[in-house]
Short mmCIF file of C-alpha atoms in Angstrom, two decimals:
data_model
loop_
_atom_site.label_atom_id
_atom_site.label_comp_id
_atom_site.label_asym_id
_atom_site.label_seq_id
_atom_site.Cartn_x
_atom_site.Cartn_y
_atom_site.Cartn_z
CA MET A 1 2.44 84.60 2.87
CA LYS A 2 4.59 81.50 2.52
CA LYS A 3 6.58 82.54 5.58
CA ILE A 4 3.38 82.86 7.61
CA SER A 5 2.24 79.39 6.45
CA TYR A 6 5.56 77.84 7.29
CA LEU A 7 5.50 79.43 10.72
CA GLY A 8 1.96 78.09 11.35
CA ILE A 9 2.85 74.54 10.33
CA LEU A 10 6.04 74.68 12.41
CA SER A 11 4.04 75.84 15.46
CA VAL A 12 1.58 72.94 15.14
CA LEU A 13 4.35 70.37 14.77
CA LEU A 14 6.19 71.71 17.79
CA SER A 15 3.08 71.79 19.97
CA TRP A 16 1.74 68.36 18.91
CA PRO A 17 3.80 66.30 21.41
CA ALA A 18 2.64 68.62 24.13
CA PHE A 19 -1.04 67.98 23.27
CA ALA A 20 -0.41 64.23 23.01
CA GLY A 21 1.50 64.19 26.26
CA TYR A 22 -1.22 66.17 28.00
CA ASN A 23 -3.99 63.76 26.99
CA ASP A 24 -1.92 60.72 27.91
CA GLU A 25 -0.95 62.14 31.28
CA LEU A 26 -4.55 63.16 31.98
CA PHE A 27 -5.81 59.64 31.28
CA ARG A 28 -3.10 58.01 33.36
CA ALA A 29 -3.72 60.40 36.25
CA GLU A 30 -7.47 59.76 36.11
CA VAL A 31 -7.04 55.96 36.25
CA THR A 32 -4.35 56.16 38.95
CA GLU A 33 -6.53 58.36 41.13
CA GLY A 34 -9.39 55.94 40.57
CA LEU A 35 -7.29 53.01 41.75
CA ASP A 36 -6.31 54.96 44.85
CA LEU A 37 -9.99 55.75 45.34
CA VAL A 38 -10.85 52.04 45.50
CA GLY A 39 -8.79 51.63 48.65
CA ALA A 40 -9.76 54.99 50.06
CA ARG A 41 -13.50 54.32 49.85
CA ALA A 42 -13.10 51.32 52.11
CA ASN A 43 -12.21 53.67 54.98
CA ALA A 44 -13.70 57.01 53.98
CA ASP A 45 -16.95 58.19 52.42
CA LEU A 46 -15.75 60.28 49.48
CA PRO A 47 -18.07 62.32 47.24
CA ASP A 48 -18.97 60.85 43.86
CA ASP A 49 -17.44 63.79 41.97
CA ALA A 50 -14.02 63.42 43.63
CA PRO A 51 -10.97 63.41 41.33
CA GLY A 52 -10.46 59.98 39.82
CA ALA A 53 -14.16 59.10 39.72
CA LEU A 54 -13.85 57.78 36.17
CA GLY A 55 -11.07 55.38 37.12
CA ALA A 56 -12.99 54.28 40.22
CA ASP A 57 -16.02 53.39 38.13
CA VAL A 58 -13.81 51.16 36.00
CA TYR A 59 -12.44 49.18 38.92
CA LEU A 60 -15.35 49.13 41.35
CA THR A 61 -18.49 46.99 41.14
CA ASP A 62 -21.65 48.51 42.50
CA GLY A 63 -21.89 46.71 45.86
CA SER A 64 -22.12 43.22 44.34
CA ALA A 65 -19.01 42.04 46.20
CA ASP A 66 -20.79 42.78 49.49
CA ASN A 67 -23.76 40.54 48.70
CA GLU A 68 -23.23 37.26 50.54
CA ASP A 69 -26.13 35.52 48.82
CA ILE A 70 -24.45 35.42 45.42
CA GLN A 71 -20.99 34.44 44.29
CA LEU A 72 -19.09 34.78 41.04
CA PHE A 73 -19.79 31.58 39.12
CA ILE A 74 -18.77 30.01 35.81
CA PRO A 75 -21.56 27.66 34.58
CA THR A 76 -20.48 24.05 34.07
CA LYS A 77 -21.71 21.41 31.63
CA MET A 78 -21.35 18.22 33.71
CA TYR A 79 -21.21 16.93 37.27
CA MET A 80 -20.58 13.76 39.25
CA ARG A 81 -22.29 12.64 42.43
CA ALA A 82 -21.56 10.14 45.18
CA GLY A 83 -23.43 9.46 48.39
CA GLY A 84 -25.90 7.25 50.16
CA GLY A 85 -29.18 7.09 52.00
CA TYR A 86 -31.23 5.41 54.70
CA THR A 87 -34.24 3.28 53.86
CA LEU A 88 -37.35 4.52 55.69
CA PRO A 89 -39.13 1.51 57.27
CA PHE A 90 -42.54 3.22 57.61
CA ALA A 91 -42.50 4.21 53.91
CA THR A 92 -41.14 0.90 52.57
CA ASP A 93 -43.23 -2.20 51.96
CA VAL A 94 -42.65 -5.23 54.16
CA ALA A 95 -41.06 -8.44 52.94
CA ARG A 96 -43.15 -11.59 53.28
CA MET A 97 -42.62 -15.25 54.00
CA GLY A 98 -46.03 -16.84 53.71
CA ASP A 99 -48.30 -14.93 56.07
CA VAL A 100 -45.42 -13.48 58.10
CA GLU A 101 -44.30 -9.92 57.38
CA TYR A 102 -40.84 -8.49 58.03
CA GLU A 103 -40.29 -4.74 58.24
CA SER A 104 -37.00 -3.33 56.96
CA LYS A 105 -34.47 -2.05 59.50
CA ASN A 106 -30.99 -0.58 59.31
CA SER A 107 -31.13 -0.66 55.52
CA TRP A 108 -28.92 1.52 53.35
CA THR A 109 -28.41 2.62 49.75
CA THR A 110 -25.26 3.91 48.05
CA GLN A 111 -25.27 5.94 44.84
CA ILE A 112 -22.81 7.12 42.19
CA GLY A 113 -23.73 8.98 39.03
CA VAL A 114 -22.86 11.44 36.30
CA GLY A 115 -25.08 14.28 35.08
CA TRP A 116 -25.38 16.94 32.42
CA ASN A 117 -26.62 20.50 32.98
CA LEU A 118 -28.93 21.11 30.02
CA SER A 119 -29.92 24.61 31.14
CA SER A 120 -30.14 26.70 34.30
CA TYR A 121 -33.33 24.81 35.22
CA ILE A 122 -33.02 21.32 33.70
CA ARG A 123 -30.43 18.56 34.04
CA THR A 124 -30.30 14.84 33.34
CA GLU A 125 -28.41 12.09 35.12
CA LEU A 126 -27.39 8.43 34.90
CA ASP A 127 -26.67 6.64 38.16
CA PHE A 128 -25.93 3.29 39.76
CA GLN A 129 -27.48 2.40 43.12
CA GLU A 130 -26.78 -0.57 45.36
CA SER A 131 -29.02 -1.25 48.34
CA THR A 132 -28.74 -3.61 51.28
CA LEU A 133 -31.95 -4.52 53.08
CA ASP A 134 -32.14 -6.04 56.57
CA PHE A 135 -35.42 -7.07 58.15
CA ASP A 136 -36.68 -7.06 61.71
CA GLY A 137 -37.31 -10.57 63.04
CA THR A 138 -35.05 -12.52 60.70
CA ASP A 139 -31.37 -12.89 59.93
CA LEU A 140 -32.13 -13.06 56.23
CA GLY A 141 -31.60 -9.98 54.13
CA ALA A 142 -31.70 -8.78 50.57
CA SER A 143 -29.87 -6.57 48.13
CA TYR A 144 -30.48 -5.00 44.76
CA GLN A 145 -28.47 -3.17 42.13
CA THR A 146 -30.05 -0.82 39.61
CA ILE A 147 -29.00 1.52 36.82
CA GLY A 148 -31.30 4.50 36.39
CA GLY A 149 -31.89 7.61 34.35
CA MET A 150 -33.34 10.79 35.83
CA LEU A 151 -34.58 14.14 34.57
CA TYR A 152 -34.25 16.88 37.21
CA PHE A 153 -36.04 20.22 37.34
CA ASP A 154 -34.43 22.91 39.50
CA LEU A 155 -37.13 25.13 41.00
CA ALA A 156 -34.86 28.20 41.03
CA ARG A 157 -32.38 29.33 38.40
CA ARG A 158 -28.98 27.91 39.34
CA TYR A 159 -27.11 30.82 37.83
CA VAL A 160 -28.16 34.35 36.98
CA PHE A 161 -26.67 36.64 34.33
CA MET A 162 -26.03 40.23 35.47
CA GLY A 163 -24.36 42.08 32.63
CA ASP A 164 -21.04 40.42 31.86
CA ILE A 165 -20.95 38.58 35.21
CA THR A 166 -22.72 35.33 36.13
CA TYR A 167 -23.78 34.59 39.70
CA ARG A 168 -24.79 31.24 41.18
CA ARG A 169 -27.30 30.54 43.94
CA ARG A 170 -26.30 28.82 47.15
CA PHE A 171 -29.69 27.13 47.75
CA VAL A 172 -31.70 25.51 44.95
CA PRO A 173 -34.73 23.21 45.54
CA PHE A 174 -35.37 20.57 42.90
CA MET A 175 -37.52 17.62 41.90
CA GLY A 176 -36.85 14.73 39.54
CA VAL A 177 -38.49 11.79 37.81
CA GLY A 178 -37.08 8.79 35.97
CA VAL A 179 -36.81 5.01 35.76
CA ALA A 180 -34.33 2.35 36.82
CA ALA A 181 -33.79 -1.34 36.16
CA GLY A 182 -31.76 -4.02 37.89
CA LEU A 183 -31.75 -7.25 39.91
CA TYR A 184 -33.09 -8.34 43.29
CA SER A 185 -31.35 -10.94 45.44
CA PHE A 186 -32.95 -12.27 48.64
CA ASP A 187 -30.83 -14.46 50.95
CA GLY A 188 -31.74 -18.06 51.67
CA ASP A 189 -33.95 -20.65 50.04
CA GLY A 190 -37.05 -19.39 48.29
CA GLY A 191 -35.77 -15.84 48.07
CA ALA A 192 -37.31 -13.67 45.36
CA ASP A 193 -34.45 -13.20 42.91
CA GLY A 194 -34.69 -11.72 39.47
CA PHE A 195 -35.27 -8.68 37.29
CA VAL A 196 -36.94 -5.58 38.68
CA MET A 197 -37.86 -2.11 37.40
CA ALA A 198 -38.28 1.09 39.37
CA ALA A 199 -40.97 2.89 37.39
CA PRO A 200 -41.31 5.57 38.39
CA ARG A 201 -38.40 6.71 40.49
CA ALA A 202 -39.13 10.17 41.88
CA THR A 203 -37.18 12.58 44.06
CA ILE A 204 -37.66 15.92 45.77
CA GLY A 205 -35.00 17.82 47.67
CA PHE A 206 -32.58 20.73 47.69
CA ASN A 207 -28.98 21.53 46.80
CA VAL A 208 -26.62 23.63 48.93
CA MET A 209 -23.46 24.88 47.21
CA LEU A 210 -20.34 24.85 49.42
CA ASN A 211 -18.28 26.67 46.78
CA ASP A 212 -18.40 27.23 43.03
CA LEU A 213 -17.91 23.54 42.17
CA ILE A 214 -18.97 21.38 45.14
CA GLY A 215 -22.43 21.09 46.66
CA ILE A 216 -24.53 18.77 48.83
CA ASP A 217 -27.87 17.31 47.74
CA ILE A 218 -30.42 16.28 50.37
CA MET A 219 -33.46 14.51 48.93
CA TYR A 220 -36.27 12.06 49.44
CA GLN A 221 -36.35 9.23 46.89
CA TYR A 222 -39.36 7.05 46.08
CA GLN A 223 -39.18 3.91 43.93
CA MET A 224 -42.14 1.81 42.80
CA MET A 225 -40.65 -1.62 42.14
CA LEU A 226 -42.27 -3.73 39.42
CA GLY A 227 -41.75 -7.26 38.17
CA ASN A 228 -40.55 -9.32 41.12
CA GLY A 229 -41.67 -10.51 44.53
CA PHE A 230 -40.49 -8.85 47.73
CA GLY A 231 -39.63 -11.57 50.21
CA TRP A 232 -39.44 -15.37 50.28
CA ASN A 233 -41.71 -17.86 48.53
CA VAL A 234 -43.76 -15.03 47.04
CA ARG A 235 -45.14 -14.78 43.54
CA ALA A 236 -43.40 -12.74 40.88
CA GLY A 237 -45.04 -9.53 39.84
CA GLY A 238 -46.95 -6.99 41.83
CA VAL A 239 -45.85 -3.64 43.17
CA ASP A 240 -43.52 -2.91 46.08
CA ASN A 241 -42.57 0.55 47.31
CA ILE A 242 -39.18 1.61 48.65
CA SER A 243 -38.37 5.04 50.11
CA ASN A 244 -35.00 6.53 51.03
CA VAL A 245 -33.60 9.73 52.46
CA MET A 246 -30.46 10.44 50.44
CA ALA A 247 -27.44 12.70 50.89
CA SER A 248 -24.73 13.05 48.27
CA PHE A 249 -21.92 15.31 47.13
CA ARG A 250 -22.30 16.86 43.69
CA VAL A 251 -19.06 17.97 42.02
CA ASN A 252 -19.41 20.19 38.94
CA PHE A 253 -16.83 20.25 36.16
#
């Protein structure tokens, strides 16, 4: 009986490497055939139950790489922006000197800011804007500098979770609301200089992503200016409206 037991144990020990080697070789062959299948499927329509199907499933994604509307994306926490805009004369109040009114022309705004992505839908931003105003019918102009805070609401989710992969959208419309404060400075004697608030400042526009980190924002910006005159020899106080069409680069990091 002992001899039979010894022979059985010896047989198992001798055959064990063969079993281990068989399983290892089977796994390696399956994965290798799957890798070959990745390249082969680009040029040939192979059946799903072809050898190596397990390895192919590991290394292939189900058509997501062919979808041009979504890209692999790693969500970011912050961004910076820089750009400028044109002041719309028909949507901006006129400056006054007595009973004479002067409509803005060839007026521009520059902007630089930093923002935080609070979620896939909400972000907040601090920015500095400097505007130069020229007026039709006079050589006198004006400028103002403001620091503002905005809360933006993206009207489509910026990034979408699909299993273990995150995709970002190329086109995202948005709207925002906030306030700003700064100083006016009108050229010449009697110019309305002093403190001003933009309350509210509101925007609506859209973002187009050029790649995973850089995008372009196109938006309309409205500012209701409070606390100072808008022109020359005008009383302080009142409300003046300024509208811009803005374009800026947004760089995520």
